[in-house]
XYZ file of C-alpha atoms in Angstrom:
682
model
C 40.041 -47.647 21.121
C 37.584 -46.803 23.903
C 37.268 -49.964 25.255
C 38.823 -49.267 28.364
C 37.785 -45.494 29.187
C 39.375 -45.860 32.508
C 43.108 -45.786 30.641
C 42.126 -42.115 29.589
C 40.845 -40.730 32.609
C 43.862 -39.221 34.031
C 44.516 -37.543 37.756
C 44.884 -34.105 36.077
C 41.247 -34.494 34.671
C 39.277 -35.856 38.052
C 40.601 -32.455 39.631
C 38.813 -30.715 37.416
C 34.907 -30.590 36.986
C 33.067 -32.991 34.696
C 30.140 -30.768 32.835
C 26.457 -32.673 31.734
C 25.254 -30.738 28.735
C 21.696 -31.407 28.098
C 19.303 -30.180 25.324
C 16.292 -30.941 23.248
C 15.158 -29.074 19.839
C 12.062 -28.190 20.758
C 9.434 -27.391 23.959
C 7.243 -30.184 22.561
C 10.405 -32.510 22.641
C 11.122 -31.612 26.028
C 7.536 -32.433 27.041
C 6.912 -35.656 24.664
C 9.988 -37.693 24.295
C 10.694 -37.550 28.195
C 12.507 -40.992 27.430
C 15.344 -38.782 25.878
C 15.739 -36.440 28.642
C 15.965 -38.974 30.861
C 19.091 -40.506 28.682
C 20.664 -37.979 28.819
C 20.391 -36.890 32.562
C 21.629 -40.484 33.280
C 25.119 -39.666 31.869
C 25.605 -38.417 35.503
C 25.945 -42.177 36.738
C 28.579 -42.736 34.222
C 30.580 -39.901 35.297
C 30.000 -41.270 38.901
C 31.679 -44.421 37.778
C 34.884 -42.962 36.054
C 35.122 -41.111 39.589
C 33.985 -37.692 39.492
C 31.784 -37.419 42.966
C 28.936 -36.013 42.699
C 29.121 -32.774 43.846
C 31.622 -31.694 41.111
C 29.040 -33.224 38.536
C 27.575 -29.659 36.573
C 24.626 -29.979 34.828
C 23.879 -27.578 31.999
C 20.659 -27.647 31.084
C 19.329 -24.091 30.137
C 19.109 -24.845 26.148
C 16.152 -27.395 26.646
C 13.594 -26.421 23.816
C 16.770 -24.946 21.672
C 17.800 -25.762 18.382
C 21.169 -27.395 17.624
C 21.724 -26.117 14.174
C 23.568 -22.748 15.571
C 25.208 -21.606 18.855
C 23.822 -17.722 18.491
C 21.160 -18.392 20.944
C 21.979 -21.269 22.848
C 23.466 -19.421 26.330
C 24.176 -23.039 27.776
C 26.370 -24.013 25.000
C 28.545 -20.417 25.384
C 28.749 -21.003 29.257
C 29.984 -24.979 28.185
C 32.917 -23.740 25.507
C 33.983 -21.052 28.223
C 34.702 -23.477 31.162
C 36.358 -25.678 29.106
C 38.485 -22.623 27.409
C 39.684 -21.885 31.154
C 40.678 -25.085 31.377
C 37.632 -25.644 34.445
C 36.193 -28.910 32.588
C 37.905 -31.899 32.852
C 35.554 -34.326 31.043
C 32.151 -32.900 29.000
C 29.536 -35.275 28.463
C 26.618 -35.333 25.809
C 24.357 -38.328 25.127
C 25.545 -37.864 21.844
C 27.339 -35.560 19.034
C 23.779 -34.148 17.933
C 23.002 -32.825 21.825
C 26.246 -30.757 21.747
C 26.082 -29.307 18.175
C 24.464 -29.931 14.976
C 27.190 -27.474 12.671
C 30.458 -28.455 11.861
C 31.435 -24.793 12.676
C 30.479 -24.713 16.252
C 31.709 -28.942 17.162
C 35.147 -28.774 15.454
C 35.529 -25.334 17.732
C 34.629 -27.111 20.805
C 37.024 -30.425 19.547
C 39.816 -27.828 19.116
C 39.575 -25.776 22.503
C 39.261 -29.848 24.540
C 42.494 -30.641 22.602
C 43.739 -27.633 24.084
C 43.015 -27.965 27.615
C 43.095 -31.649 27.400
C 39.631 -32.019 28.191
C 37.523 -35.372 27.774
C 34.599 -36.065 25.722
C 32.069 -38.624 26.414
C 29.382 -39.809 25.062
C 27.281 -42.907 24.874
C 29.762 -44.799 23.116
C 32.625 -44.155 25.193
C 35.026 -41.586 26.453
C 37.344 -39.322 23.672
C 40.337 -37.716 23.882
C 40.516 -34.786 21.024
C 44.194 -34.541 21.968
C 44.319 -37.624 20.002
C 44.306 -37.767 16.311
C 42.048 -41.311 15.892
C 39.759 -39.647 18.454
C 39.755 -36.660 16.905
C 39.117 -38.355 13.768
C 36.110 -40.496 15.026
C 34.608 -37.153 16.872
C 34.814 -35.176 13.351
C 33.235 -37.995 11.789
C 30.346 -37.912 14.029
C 29.892 -34.202 13.642
C 29.512 -34.329 10.057
C 27.197 -37.210 10.496
C 24.845 -35.479 12.555
C 25.120 -32.327 10.393
C 24.388 -34.356 6.990
C 21.400 -35.754 9.115
C 20.084 -32.544 9.736
C 20.184 -31.408 6.286
C 18.999 -34.979 5.276
C 15.590 -34.186 7.458
C 15.625 -30.566 6.378
C 15.856 -31.482 3.061
C 13.065 -34.216 2.761
C 10.701 -31.632 4.480
C 11.248 -29.111 2.294
C 11.117 -31.194 -0.625
C 7.801 -32.130 0.013
C 6.785 -28.535 0.824
C 8.266 -27.577 -2.588
C 6.552 -30.154 -4.539
C 3.045 -29.082 -2.728
C 3.672 -25.190 -3.391
C 4.517 -25.751 -7.286
C 1.004 -27.779 -7.471
C -0.448 -25.054 -5.748
C -2.094 -26.862 -2.833
C 0.263 -26.124 0.213
C -1.744 -24.457 2.518
C -0.428 -21.294 4.237
C -2.517 -18.434 6.178
C -4.112 -16.510 3.700
C -3.725 -12.695 4.178
C -6.835 -10.760 6.136
C -9.598 -10.766 3.185
C -9.133 -14.508 1.860
C -10.066 -17.570 3.680
C -10.115 -21.545 2.854
C -13.953 -22.432 2.266
C -14.537 -26.057 3.560
C -13.490 -27.665 0.100
C -10.018 -26.067 0.963
C -10.221 -23.679 -1.997
C -9.128 -19.986 -0.928
C -12.108 -17.568 -1.194
C -13.008 -14.026 -0.690
C -14.084 -13.336 2.902
C -17.584 -13.744 3.422
C -17.803 -11.025 5.441
C -19.092 -8.052 3.561
C -17.285 -5.279 5.460
C -14.110 -6.906 4.916
C -14.619 -7.050 0.963
C -15.845 -3.433 0.816
C -12.594 -2.364 3.249
C -10.367 -3.957 0.608
C -11.901 -2.896 -2.614
C -12.107 0.755 -0.979
C -7.870 0.205 -0.382
C -7.174 -0.585 -4.491
C -9.451 1.712 -5.630
C -8.644 4.817 -3.408
C -4.999 3.960 -3.975
C -5.916 3.722 -8.140
C -7.077 7.075 -7.851
C -4.341 8.910 -5.506
C -1.106 6.780 -6.646
C 0.246 6.988 -2.992
C 0.280 4.172 -0.311
C 0.405 7.546 2.382
C -2.315 9.452 1.007
C -4.304 6.190 1.227
C -3.886 5.962 4.671
C -4.183 9.157 5.218
C -7.615 9.338 3.554
C -8.772 6.047 5.446
C -7.930 8.545 8.978
C -9.283 11.274 7.449
C -12.533 9.518 7.036
C -12.266 7.641 10.297
C -12.847 4.070 8.446
C -11.680 0.931 10.508
C -9.988 -1.639 8.682
C -9.316 -5.666 9.450
C -6.384 -7.522 10.934
C -6.036 -11.041 11.452
C -4.239 -11.910 14.302
C -1.053 -14.026 13.862
C -0.508 -15.195 17.646
C -0.991 -14.581 21.210
C -4.304 -15.184 23.077
C -6.507 -13.513 20.167
C -5.138 -15.837 17.531
C -7.377 -16.504 13.885
C -9.010 -13.288 15.718
C -10.218 -10.805 12.712
C -9.591 -7.203 15.165
C -10.289 -3.686 14.096
C -8.270 -0.856 13.908
C -6.905 2.077 12.630
C -5.321 2.084 8.833
C -1.438 2.619 8.704
C 0.548 2.994 6.144
C 2.821 -0.349 6.570
C -0.246 -2.275 6.542
C -1.496 -0.170 2.605
C 2.000 -1.480 1.695
C 1.567 -4.782 2.933
C -1.701 -5.491 0.888
C -0.504 -3.762 -2.228
C 2.869 -5.933 -2.253
C 0.820 -9.416 -1.657
C 0.005 -10.959 -4.521
C -2.491 -12.880 -3.041
C -4.920 -10.027 -3.673
C -4.561 -10.492 -7.219
C -5.385 -14.478 -7.382
C -1.780 -16.004 -7.715
C -0.531 -18.578 -5.714
C 3.286 -17.982 -4.680
C 5.804 -19.471 -2.633
C 9.138 -18.113 -1.826
C 8.886 -14.477 -1.900
C 11.472 -14.102 1.026
C 14.091 -16.712 2.139
C 16.271 -16.785 5.365
C 20.121 -15.975 5.524
C 23.001 -16.727 7.288
C 24.794 -14.134 8.869
C 28.596 -14.196 10.007
C 27.413 -13.602 13.636
C 25.105 -16.801 12.829
C 22.064 -15.635 13.200
C 19.471 -15.287 10.589
C 17.891 -12.591 8.458
C 14.893 -12.505 6.116
C 15.628 -11.426 2.441
C 12.926 -10.714 0.401
C 13.634 -12.354 -3.191
C 12.817 -10.425 -6.446
C 9.609 -11.717 -8.729
C 11.920 -13.565 -11.024
C 13.183 -15.492 -8.177
C 9.992 -16.606 -6.791
C 10.043 -20.826 -6.481
C 6.362 -20.531 -7.605
C 3.873 -17.988 -9.581
C 0.874 -19.356 -10.243
C -1.839 -16.715 -11.504
C -5.178 -16.939 -11.150
C -5.061 -19.950 -8.986
C -8.199 -18.644 -6.955
C -10.502 -15.496 -6.210
C -9.032 -12.599 -5.970
C -9.863 -8.527 -5.420
C -7.827 -7.154 -8.294
C -6.577 -8.335 -11.703
C -2.735 -9.542 -12.566
C -2.717 -6.796 -14.540
C -3.406 -4.110 -12.019
C -1.037 -5.749 -9.084
C 1.801 -5.651 -11.790
C 0.591 -1.770 -12.296
C 0.491 -0.999 -8.417
C 4.215 -2.397 -8.238
C 5.332 -0.235 -11.106
C 3.787 2.774 -9.233
C 5.064 1.863 -6.071
C 8.738 1.725 -7.387
C 8.158 5.094 -8.845
C 7.440 6.506 -5.759
C 9.787 4.946 -3.720
C 12.288 7.534 -2.390
C 15.135 5.017 -1.684
C 15.446 3.185 -4.962
C 17.920 6.162 -6.024
C 18.845 6.361 -9.656
C 16.187 3.947 -10.799
C 13.281 6.077 -9.364
C 12.037 7.796 -12.845
C 9.471 9.693 -11.006
C 7.635 10.433 -7.818
C 4.236 11.123 -6.938
C 3.191 15.064 -7.067
C 4.822 16.796 -3.654
C 3.628 20.160 -2.754
C 6.059 22.252 -4.424
C 5.568 24.882 -7.201
C 7.158 23.177 -10.027
C 4.774 21.717 -11.905
C 6.982 19.743 -13.921
C 8.160 17.638 -11.142
C 9.339 14.337 -12.182
C 8.585 14.685 -15.860
C 11.633 16.577 -17.430
C 13.803 15.260 -19.372
C 16.924 16.494 -20.045
C 17.173 17.608 -23.936
C 21.017 16.673 -24.165
C 21.662 13.648 -22.402
C 18.401 12.014 -21.816
C 18.729 12.078 -18.063
C 15.915 12.847 -15.599
C 15.904 16.573 -14.059
C 15.591 17.405 -10.733
C 13.844 20.414 -9.017
C 15.327 22.860 -7.025
C 14.005 25.827 -5.521
C 15.382 29.439 -4.896
C 13.708 31.681 -2.646
C 12.842 35.240 -4.482
C 10.981 37.960 -2.671
C 9.517 35.466 -0.260
C 8.262 32.932 -3.028
C 9.615 29.933 -4.116
C 10.820 29.873 -7.725
C 11.472 26.231 -9.404
C 14.504 25.182 -11.076
C 15.054 22.218 -13.350
C 19.202 20.823 -12.793
C 20.631 17.786 -15.061
C 23.118 17.023 -12.387
C 23.069 13.250 -12.120
C 25.888 12.836 -14.303
C 27.837 15.924 -12.920
C 27.483 14.678 -9.531
C 28.805 10.719 -10.249
C 31.900 12.103 -12.387
C 32.730 15.319 -10.513
C 31.765 16.943 -13.623
C 30.198 20.628 -14.401
C 26.382 20.254 -14.132
C 24.442 19.321 -18.122
C 22.148 22.253 -17.927
C 19.673 24.084 -15.882
C 16.698 26.428 -16.844
C 14.691 28.290 -14.819
C 11.332 27.103 -13.986
C 8.992 30.037 -13.922
C 8.592 30.805 -17.211
C 8.447 27.000 -18.411
C 5.499 26.509 -16.343
C 3.697 29.488 -17.281
C 3.902 27.874 -20.761
C 2.768 24.427 -19.796
C -0.050 26.432 -17.848
C -1.288 28.170 -20.584
C -1.085 25.221 -23.021
C -2.961 23.140 -20.290
C -5.971 25.182 -20.598
C -6.035 25.499 -24.045
C -6.255 21.783 -23.992
C -8.704 21.341 -21.179
C -10.993 23.840 -22.019
C -13.148 21.912 -24.854
C -13.551 19.125 -22.863
C -14.450 21.011 -19.223
C -18.267 19.784 -19.356
C -16.501 16.222 -20.026
C -14.114 16.238 -17.058
C -16.786 17.903 -14.846
C -19.280 15.293 -15.310
C -16.605 12.747 -14.324
C -15.140 14.833 -11.593
C -18.656 14.754 -10.383
C -19.272 10.857 -10.680
C -16.018 10.339 -9.300
C -16.282 12.391 -5.747
C -19.937 10.964 -5.603
C -18.849 7.405 -6.133
C -16.103 7.668 -3.334
C -18.414 9.191 -0.332
C -20.887 6.398 -1.152
C -18.065 3.873 -0.567
C -17.028 5.726 2.483
C -20.696 5.946 3.120
C -21.026 2.194 3.076
C -18.186 1.242 4.750
C -18.978 3.355 7.678
C -22.292 1.848 7.847
C -20.805 -1.779 7.826
C -19.146 -0.591 10.881
C -22.709 0.424 12.659
C -23.478 -3.225 11.528
C -21.153 -5.097 13.016
C -21.543 -2.886 16.402
C -24.833 -3.719 16.206
C -23.953 -7.255 15.849
C -21.831 -7.692 18.865
C -24.369 -5.973 20.975
C -26.981 -8.829 19.927
C -24.306 -11.120 20.702
C -23.659 -9.576 24.066
C -27.167 -9.600 24.915
C -28.013 -13.244 23.641
C -25.148 -14.318 25.751
C -25.971 -12.348 29.034
C -30.300 -13.608 28.692
C -29.001 -17.266 28.476
C -26.706 -17.456 31.708
C -28.243 -18.447 35.264
C -29.449 -15.161 36.978
C -28.304 -16.838 40.107
C -24.587 -17.333 38.486
C -23.815 -13.767 39.363
C -20.268 -13.948 38.931
C -20.695 -14.973 35.048
C -23.828 -12.840 35.023
C -22.157 -9.375 36.243
C -19.342 -10.262 33.448
C -21.334 -10.593 30.777
C -23.870 -7.568 31.775
C -20.884 -5.420 31.866
C -19.640 -6.704 28.445
C -23.633 -5.833 26.852
C -23.015 -1.970 28.361
C -19.880 -1.605 26.753
C -21.117 -3.087 23.407
C -24.112 -1.053 23.782
C -21.898 2.182 24.086
C -19.737 1.204 21.430
C -22.704 1.033 18.981
C -24.046 4.715 20.542
C -20.639 6.004 19.651
C -20.951 4.193 15.936
C -24.353 5.571 15.074
C -23.170 9.230 16.351
C -19.833 9.068 14.228
C -22.161 7.375 11.297
C -24.433 10.486 11.336
C -22.093 13.067 11.572
C -19.865 12.166 8.997
C -22.912 11.295 6.570
C -24.315 14.922 7.222
C -20.525 16.112 6.612
C -20.082 14.563 3.480
C -23.588 15.383 2.379
C -23.003 19.059 3.268
C -19.745 19.664 1.375
C -21.193 17.787 -1.516
C -24.466 20.152 -2.187
C -22.421 23.282 -0.988
C -18.481 23.845 -2.084
C -17.995 20.926 -4.356
C -20.950 21.319 -6.499
C -20.192 24.901 -6.667
C -16.254 24.214 -7.629
C -17.836 21.514 -10.189
C -20.144 24.707 -11.769
C -16.657 26.869 -11.723
C -14.716 23.864 -13.704
C -17.173 23.727 -16.167
C -17.907 27.412 -16.573
C -14.654 29.209 -15.871
C -11.420 26.596 -15.932
C -8.957 29.049 -16.766
C -9.498 31.079 -13.529
C -9.915 28.141 -11.565
C -6.315 26.738 -13.017
C -4.878 30.540 -11.971
C -6.647 30.731 -8.723
C -3.751 31.075 -5.839
C -5.794 29.225 -3.654
C -5.800 25.971 -6.147
C -2.929 23.702 -4.241
C 0.255 23.176 -6.601
C -0.361 18.993 -5.899
C -3.542 19.160 -7.574
C -2.382 21.097 -10.775
C 0.662 18.656 -10.820
C -2.172 16.094 -10.806
C -3.658 17.631 -13.586
C -0.765 18.152 -15.559
C 0.225 14.034 -15.605
C -3.104 12.993 -16.348
C -2.344 14.815 -20.167
C 1.294 15.125 -20.575
C 4.066 11.898 -20.191
C 6.618 14.002 -20.322
C 8.245 17.393 -21.636
C 12.014 17.593 -23.023
C 14.284 20.684 -22.045
C 17.169 22.016 -24.124
C 18.741 25.558 -23.727
C 20.574 27.577 -26.214
C 20.170 30.319 -27.771
C 16.441 30.066 -26.823
C 14.544 27.339 -24.567
C 13.180 24.317 -26.658
C 10.150 22.226 -24.967
C 9.466 18.847 -26.885
C 6.025 18.245 -25.002
C 4.938 14.632 -25.266
C 1.155 13.857 -24.435
C -0.855 11.124 -23.714
C -1.499 9.301 -26.525
C 1.515 10.173 -28.772
C 0.527 14.007 -29.411
C 3.378 15.861 -29.851
C 3.759 19.803 -29.415
C 7.084 22.025 -29.717
C 7.326 25.286 -27.532
C 10.292 27.845 -28.015
C 10.775 30.409 -25.159
C 13.386 33.409 -24.798
C 15.964 32.748 -22.090
C 15.226 34.142 -18.680
C 16.340 37.395 -17.744
C 18.734 37.557 -15.026
C 17.853 39.232 -11.850
C 19.794 42.201 -12.946
C 17.975 42.337 -15.910
C 14.834 41.880 -14.413
C 15.359 45.659 -12.232
C 16.534 47.334 -15.273
C 14.597 51.031 -15.934
C 13.457 50.313 -19.328
C 14.669 52.363 -22.182
C 11.913 54.680 -22.352
C 12.009 56.073 -19.346
C 15.933 56.480 -19.829
C 14.725 58.552 -22.752
C 12.625 60.527 -20.717
C 15.575 61.742 -18.380
C 17.779 62.804 -21.040
C 14.800 64.963 -22.309
C 14.414 66.510 -18.742
C 18.174 67.001 -18.562
C 17.970 70.140 -21.029
C 15.633 71.983 -18.947
C 16.169 70.470 -15.299
C 18.485 69.230 -12.680
C 17.990 65.967 -10.982
C 15.818 66.832 -7.970
C 13.326 68.429 -10.384
C 13.096 65.107 -12.762
C 13.021 63.140 -9.585
C 9.875 65.027 -8.710
C 8.562 65.241 -12.315
C 8.866 61.475 -13.133
C 7.148 60.279 -9.771
C 4.252 63.083 -10.347
C 3.585 60.981 -13.780
C 3.899 57.981 -12.033
C 6.939 56.504 -13.427
C 8.668 54.057 -11.166
C 12.208 52.568 -11.340
C 12.694 48.996 -12.868
C 13.073 47.764 -9.563
C 9.304 49.475 -8.885
C 10.934 51.973 -6.204
C 10.151 56.238 -6.646
C 12.960 58.112 -8.309
C 15.126 60.209 -6.030
C 18.031 62.269 -7.205
C 20.693 60.114 -6.152
C 19.001 57.592 -8.739
C 18.864 60.070 -11.633
C 22.642 60.824 -10.844
C 23.424 57.104 -11.239
C 21.263 56.343 -14.424
C 22.882 59.391 -16.077
C 26.282 57.964 -15.208
C 25.527 54.256 -16.236
C 23.748 55.222 -19.410
C 26.586 57.939 -20.243
C 23.829 60.902 -20.813
C 25.679 64.001 -21.203
C 25.104 66.227 -18.004
C 23.079 69.304 -17.912
C 26.497 71.343 -17.159
C 28.120 70.354 -20.089
C 24.541 70.709 -21.955
C 24.681 74.180 -20.894
C 28.556 74.823 -21.816
C 27.722 73.705 -25.469
C 24.741 76.297 -25.682
C 27.585 79.287 -24.677
C 26.744 80.122 -20.976
C 29.271 81.331 -18.582
C 30.572 80.089 -15.620
C 30.365 82.075 -12.559
C 33.734 83.942 -12.341
C 33.805 84.162 -16.231
C 30.707 86.578 -15.618
C 32.596 88.113 -12.598
C 35.642 89.207 -15.129
C 33.119 90.347 -17.853
C 31.003 92.535 -15.344
C 34.029 93.769 -13.606
C 32.148 92.615 -10.167
C 33.044 89.857 -7.397
C 31.136 86.295 -7.661
C 29.669 87.379 -4.878
C 28.007 90.320 -6.739
C 26.995 88.413 -9.780
C 25.074 86.042 -7.616
C 23.271 89.003 -6.461
C 22.524 90.566 -9.617
C 21.252 86.953 -10.341
C 18.641 87.062 -8.007
C 17.511 90.562 -8.977
C 17.307 89.663 -12.550
C 20.269 91.972 -13.660
C 21.126 88.792 -15.529
C 19.917 85.497 -16.179
C 21.416 81.986 -14.693
C 20.605 78.224 -15.136
C 20.819 75.956 -12.890
C 22.739 73.272 -13.300
C 22.780 71.190 -9.897
C 20.390 71.123 -6.588
C 22.533 73.201 -5.301
C 21.951 76.410 -6.929
C 25.037 76.395 -8.943
C 24.025 78.434 -12.236
C 25.649 79.232 -15.205
C 24.934 82.223 -17.022
C 23.721 83.701 -20.278
C 25.940 85.754 -22.443
C 26.243 89.463 -22.151
C 24.480 91.455 -25.070
C 25.329 94.473 -26.625
C 24.160 96.745 -23.646
C 24.881 95.136 -20.275
C 24.047 96.069 -17.180
C 26.157 98.778 -15.533
C 27.639 99.612 -12.004
C 26.680 102.724 -10.466
C 26.417 103.689 -6.902
C 23.173 105.149 -5.335
C 21.222 103.834 -8.393
C 18.301 101.275 -7.804
C 18.809 97.784 -9.384
C 15.373 98.565 -11.470
C 17.594 101.335 -13.421
C 20.957 99.915 -13.475
C 20.132 98.167 -17.084
C 20.538 100.638 -19.955
C 17.544 102.319 -21.651
């Protein structure tokens, strides 16, 4: 079939270019397996023997050091496929199929394009025409064998790795803080500063329950944390930098710090475009997990508790997130409230009222998922107040014990931070001494080396001075805070815990942390009243019944006793007079405002109070026109007589509109030339 390759090479093939593809899988093979590279370049002579001139032979060798498992990152192979596709190639030369591709998809795609464009393929065994069935069948078989060979090699290597990993004997680069000793066993890093830093991190996270809070405290304390450089010029060296959030998460998620040997925490997955991405596997899908395989900084139980705490705090978990860390909002039961109707977790909403945030607990998850009305919503102001009073009642007998525990924790926390800062000073001192010894051992006449070592020594001395200064400043600051402010706060906690709880300067986050130390959860149910089922840590239960919260309009309703006073004052006073009397008595409306005539009139209408006009009419008083008819006077003269006291009128409005008392048996009489004082009958 391939005994005479010249029969397959036609004039049309020779009019086009010959493309020689050269590839080695790794850079190490490029430098060490030079014979294979020479054999690939020697295929140019085969092309010349078939009739191609030397200047028409194009060598594509920019994929040297690239694996043939995929064409995603092989620019040379992509260029070759493009040239074949546009019909520029008469023949493609490769030492063997594995040089061109070790992936059936890439190989068969190349064969298909070559068959369409009538392009030949040459390897060490002969020349093939992909348009012929027999040649294409043979090329396909070679491609399958090449891919199978790669699979066998990979399976053999992976099998050895898995076998060693299942026994816990596979050597992997340990995380910072763990090293291999002379016997090949994992031990704690002999550097005491590294050990102190890691123990401080786990202790701080156990106290705060938040990776972000741990990183923030480290930054506030000015603590440096170790990193083991994995690549580059500083590969394997220990670098000291600031602690960031991602590093805290990597340490907390790493089971090696719990003394466990693990393998298979991540798997590489292929994507549609041929690239790979790393996928983290769940713990039950790890290939190997051997607890207590070597020394660690924490126990396996503490590691699992850390994972649960991080899982609960993760915002991206969605519906699986049961509760989060205490936040800054005023809702004291954030993350602890359970709906008494459906059993789901209730979320928190905030409303702004009079420039203050008022919490509201809402059960809305199912309503959002199924486009239904929310299950229930309860105003949180009264609930938080009741929980606060309950907390004061529960904590007050144990105030002294809590005080001692808090004092001990604060003292231990500052001493641990002080020890870590002192370790930084010791390391700076060691590096300065080492630079000094290097400078002392150098030949003084070798000025190029001596000047460099002297500059390094001076730099280490400056770093040492800065470390001493920072340590002294932090030490003095911690001592001053502990002896002045914190001791006064601790004393106040022991003597007057309710005042501390109600102090507006106490952050809401701290109140929430106090509540979480005592309460497991609170179940809310709103019916004709609000029922709180409170579950304490340890299993104790308590039930509270609270009245329904008042709506906004109910909160500004004028009290009933004020309405009663207005009703009484309407017997003898107008609206303006009533408002003045109430203001003199210091009485305010339901909204806390001073009274005015319009407010009195509105209250009279709202509560159906009888007006002063109706009250006077029921008492038999006459209107202006009725009095004018009785006295045979004009209305104007009736007003004049009222001003001079001849008749008696009672104002029923703030415009001095009056009703008049009925005339007696001896009414005043109208007489020309007689003074008003003598008009009344004797």
